[in-house]
CSV table of C-alpha atoms and ligand atoms in Angstrom, one decimal:
chain,number,residue,atom,x,y,z
A,1,MET,CA,0.0,0.1,0.0
A,2,GLY,CA,1.4,3.4,-1.0
A,3,HIS,CA,2.8,2.1,-4.3
A,4,PRO,CA,1.1,4.3,-7.2
A,5,VAL,CA,0.5,1.2,-9.3
A,6,LEU,CA,-1.9,-0.1,-6.7
A,7,ARG,CA,-4.2,3.1,-7.1
A,8,GLN,CA,-4.4,2.8,-10.9
A,9,VAL,CA,-7.0,1.8,-13.1
A,10,ALA,CA,-5.3,-1.1,-14.9
A,11,ARG,CA,-5.3,-1.1,-18.9
A,12,ASP,CA,-7.1,-4.2,-20.8
A,13,LEU,CA,-4.9,-6.8,-22.6
A,14,THR,CA,-5.0,-7.1,-26.2
A,15,PRO,CA,-5.5,-10.4,-27.9
A,16,VAL,CA,-1.9,-10.5,-29.2
A,17,GLU,CA,-0.6,-9.8,-25.6
A,18,ILE,CA,-3.1,-12.7,-24.2
A,19,LYS,CA,-1.5,-15.2,-26.7
A,20,SER,CA,2.1,-14.2,-25.8
A,21,PRO,CA,4.6,-16.3,-23.5
A,22,GLU,CA,5.5,-13.5,-21.6
A,23,LEU,CA,2.0,-13.5,-20.2
A,24,LYS,CA,1.9,-17.3,-19.8
A,25,ARG,CA,5.2,-16.3,-17.7
A,26,LEU,CA,3.6,-13.6,-15.7
A,27,VAL,CA,0.8,-15.9,-14.7
A,28,GLN,CA,3.2,-18.7,-13.6
A,29,ASP,CA,4.8,-16.0,-11.6
A,30,MET,CA,1.7,-14.8,-10.1
A,31,ILE,CA,0.8,-18.2,-9.2
A,32,GLN,CA,4.0,-18.9,-7.5
A,33,THR,CA,3.5,-15.4,-5.3
A,34,MET,CA,0.2,-16.3,-4.6
A,35,GLU,CA,1.1,-20.1,-3.2
A,36,GLU,CA,4.2,-18.3,-1.4
A,37,TYR,CA,1.9,-16.4,0.4
A,38,GLY,CA,-0.8,-18.7,1.1
A,39,GLY,CA,-3.2,-16.4,-0.8
A,40,ILE,CA,-6.4,-17.2,-2.5
A,41,GLY,CA,-6.3,-14.6,-5.5
A,42,LEU,CA,-3.9,-12.2,-6.8
A,43,ALA,CA,-4.4,-9.4,-9.2
A,44,ALA,CA,-1.5,-8.0,-11.7
A,45,PRO,CA,-1.2,-4.9,-9.8
A,46,GLN,CA,-0.1,-6.3,-6.6
A,47,ILE,CA,3.2,-7.4,-8.5
A,48,HIS,CA,3.1,-3.8,-9.8
A,49,GLU,CA,1.8,-4.9,-13.4
A,50,SER,CA,-1.1,-2.6,-14.2
A,51,ILE,CA,-2.9,-4.8,-16.7
A,52,GLN,CA,-6.5,-6.6,-16.4
A,53,LEU,CA,-5.3,-9.8,-15.1
A,54,ALA,CA,-6.4,-11.6,-11.9
A,55,ILE,CA,-5.8,-15.2,-10.6
A,56,ILE,CA,-8.3,-17.0,-8.0
A,57,GLY,CA,-8.3,-20.5,-6.3
A,58,TYR,CA,-8.5,-22.1,-3.1
A,59,GLU,CA,-9.3,-25.4,-1.7
A,60,ASP,CA,-12.6,-26.0,0.4
A,61,GLU,CA,-11.6,-25.9,4.2
A,62,SER,CA,-14.8,-27.5,5.0
A,63,GLU,CA,-14.0,-28.2,8.7
A,64,ARG,CA,-13.6,-24.5,9.5
A,65,TYR,CA,-15.5,-23.0,7.1
A,66,PRO,CA,-18.5,-25.1,5.8
A,67,ASP,CA,-19.9,-22.6,3.3
A,68,MET,CA,-16.6,-21.3,1.8
A,69,GLY,CA,-16.6,-24.1,-1.1
A,70,SER,CA,-13.7,-24.3,-3.4
A,71,GLN,CA,-12.6,-22.6,-6.5
A,72,PRO,CA,-10.0,-24.4,-9.0
A,73,LEU,CA,-7.1,-22.0,-10.1
A,74,SER,CA,-8.5,-20.1,-12.9
A,75,VAL,CA,-7.2,-17.0,-14.9
A,76,PHE,CA,-9.3,-13.8,-15.3
A,77,ILE,CA,-8.2,-11.3,-18.3
A,78,ASN,CA,-10.3,-8.0,-18.8
A,79,PRO,CA,-12.8,-9.0,-16.4
A,80,LYS,CA,-16.4,-7.0,-15.6
A,81,ILE,CA,-18.6,-7.4,-13.0
A,82,THR,CA,-22.0,-7.2,-13.2
A,83,VAL,CA,-24.1,-7.2,-9.7
A,84,LEU,CA,-26.9,-9.9,-9.9
A,85,ASP,CA,-27.9,-9.3,-6.1
A,86,GLU,CA,-27.3,-6.0,-4.5
A,87,THR,CA,-28.0,-7.7,-0.9
A,88,LEU,CA,-25.0,-6.9,1.0
A,89,GLN,CA,-22.8,-9.7,2.8
A,90,GLY,CA,-20.0,-9.3,4.9
A,91,PHE,CA,-16.5,-11.1,5.5
A,92,TRP,CA,-13.4,-10.2,7.3
A,93,GLU,CA,-11.0,-9.5,4.3
A,94,GLY,CA,-7.1,-9.3,4.4
A,95,CYS,CA,-4.7,-8.4,1.6
A,96,LEU,CA,-1.1,-9.2,0.4
A,97,SER,CA,-1.0,-5.6,-0.3
A,98,VAL,CA,-2.1,-4.4,3.1
A,99,PRO,CA,-0.3,-6.5,5.4
A,100,GLU,CA,-1.2,-7.2,9.2
A,101,LEU,CA,-4.6,-5.8,8.6
A,102,ARG,CA,-8.2,-7.4,8.5
A,103,GLY,CA,-11.5,-5.5,8.0
A,104,PHE,CA,-14.8,-6.5,7.7
A,105,VAL,CA,-16.3,-5.4,4.1
A,106,GLU,CA,-19.7,-5.6,3.1
A,107,ARG,CA,-20.4,-6.3,-0.8
A,108,PRO,CA,-23.2,-7.6,-2.9
A,109,ARG,CA,-23.8,-11.1,-2.6
A,110,LYS,CA,-24.5,-12.1,-6.0
A,111,ILE,CA,-22.5,-11.0,-9.2
A,112,ARG,CA,-21.6,-12.3,-12.8
A,113,VAL,CA,-18.2,-11.8,-14.2
A,114,ASP,CA,-17.4,-11.6,-18.1
A,115,TYR,CA,-13.8,-12.2,-18.7
A,116,LEU,CA,-11.4,-13.9,-21.3
A,117,ASP,CA,-9.6,-17.0,-20.1
A,118,LEU,CA,-5.8,-17.8,-20.7
A,119,GLN,CA,-6.6,-18.8,-24.4
A,120,GLY,CA,-8.3,-15.5,-25.0
A,121,LYS,CA,-11.9,-17.1,-25.1
A,122,ALA,CA,-14.8,-15.4,-23.6
A,123,GLN,CA,-16.3,-16.7,-20.5
A,124,SER,CA,-18.8,-15.9,-18.1
A,125,VAL,CA,-19.3,-17.1,-14.5
A,126,THR,CA,-22.1,-16.7,-11.9
A,127,ALA,CA,-20.7,-16.3,-8.2
A,128,GLU,CA,-22.5,-16.1,-4.9
A,129,GLY,CA,-21.4,-16.0,-1.2
A,130,PHE,CA,-17.9,-16.0,-0.4
A,131,LEU,CA,-16.5,-16.4,-4.1
A,132,ALA,CA,-18.6,-13.3,-5.0
A,133,THR,CA,-16.5,-11.5,-2.4
A,134,VAL,CA,-13.4,-12.9,-3.6
A,135,PHE,CA,-14.1,-11.7,-7.4
A,136,GLN,CA,-15.0,-8.4,-6.1
A,137,HIS,CA,-12.0,-8.0,-3.8
A,138,GLU,CA,-9.8,-9.0,-6.6
A,139,LEU,CA,-11.3,-7.2,-9.5
A,140,ASP,CA,-11.4,-4.0,-7.0
A,141,HIS,CA,-7.6,-4.2,-7.4
A,142,LEU,CA,-7.8,-3.9,-11.3
A,143,ALA,CA,-9.8,-0.6,-10.5
A,144,GLY,CA,-7.4,1.2,-8.1
A,145,LYS,CA,-9.2,0.0,-5.0
A,146,LEU,CA,-8.3,-1.7,-1.7
A,147,PHE,CA,-10.5,-3.4,0.7
A,148,LEU,CA,-9.8,-0.4,3.1
A,149,ASP,CA,-11.9,1.9,0.8
A,150,ARG,CA,-14.9,-0.6,1.3
A,151,ILE,CA,-14.7,-0.5,5.2
A,152,ARG,CA,-18.1,1.2,6.2
A,153,ASP,CA,-17.5,0.9,9.9
A,154,THR,CA,-13.8,1.3,11.1
A,155,THR,CA,-14.4,-0.1,14.3
A,156,LYS,CA,-14.2,-3.3,12.5
A,157,LEU,CA,-10.6,-3.0,11.4
A,158,SER,CA,-8.0,-4.6,13.3
A,159,PHE,CA,-4.4,-5.9,13.1
A,160,THR,CA,-3.8,-9.5,12.3
A,161,GLU,CA,-2.7,-10.6,15.6
A,162,GLU,CA,-5.6,-8.9,17.6
A,163,TYR,CA,-8.0,-10.3,14.9
A,164,ALA,CA,-6.8,-14.0,15.7
A,165,LYS,CA,-6.9,-13.5,19.6
A,166,TYR,CA,-10.2,-11.3,19.8
A,167,ILE,CA,-12.4,-11.4,16.8
A,168,ALA,CA,-11.8,-14.7,15.0
A,169,PRO,CA,-12.9,-16.8,18.2
A,170,GLN,CA,-16.2,-14.7,17.7
A,171,HIS,CA,-16.5,-16.7,14.4
A,172,GLU,CA,-16.3,-20.1,15.2
A,173,GLU,CA,-19.8,-19.6,17.0
A,174,THR,CA,-21.6,-17.2,14.3
A,175,GLY,CA,-19.9,-19.1,11.3
A,176,GLU,CA,-18.6,-15.7,10.1
A,177,GLU,CA,-15.6,-16.3,7.3
A,178,GLU,CA,-12.4,-14.6,6.6
A,179,LEU,CA,-10.8,-13.8,3.4
A,180,GLU,CA,-7.5,-12.9,2.7
A,181,ASP,CA,-6.0,-12.7,-0.9
B,201,NI,NI1,-6.0,-8.0,-2.0
């Protein structure tokens, strides 16, 4: 946070760029970075590339978060979000670009994402619940926004350490979930 690239609107990728070996290498770098940090998503501006590219992927952690589901690792190029249900749902979010913080963010519960895959083919996916929030967090990065901008109640902003100590234990009872990209 503080690097100007995180506040820029990322530019679209061209068909030629999408098919280039450089882009395939960049995606591999992003996957490696995401896995190193144990994240569930990563947007290109987070590795200082101001382009419309994000990856999302996570395994079901069913014991702790029964409703989280899983998402196979996928690449999203030039994605556009359409809100399908404006009803807000909240999750505690964290971000590789905003280390050591957790904040409670409310976002629309159901969305559609239209995007290009790594082959440049047009795709569309509908997401609700946790995955809808993950998409919105990642695609916000492509619009120069961070989850901090979305926090309405700053009393629900915490350091990771205090979050783990005071806030997370309450979730075990309420079933609230947590996201960190
Ligand atoms: Ni993030």
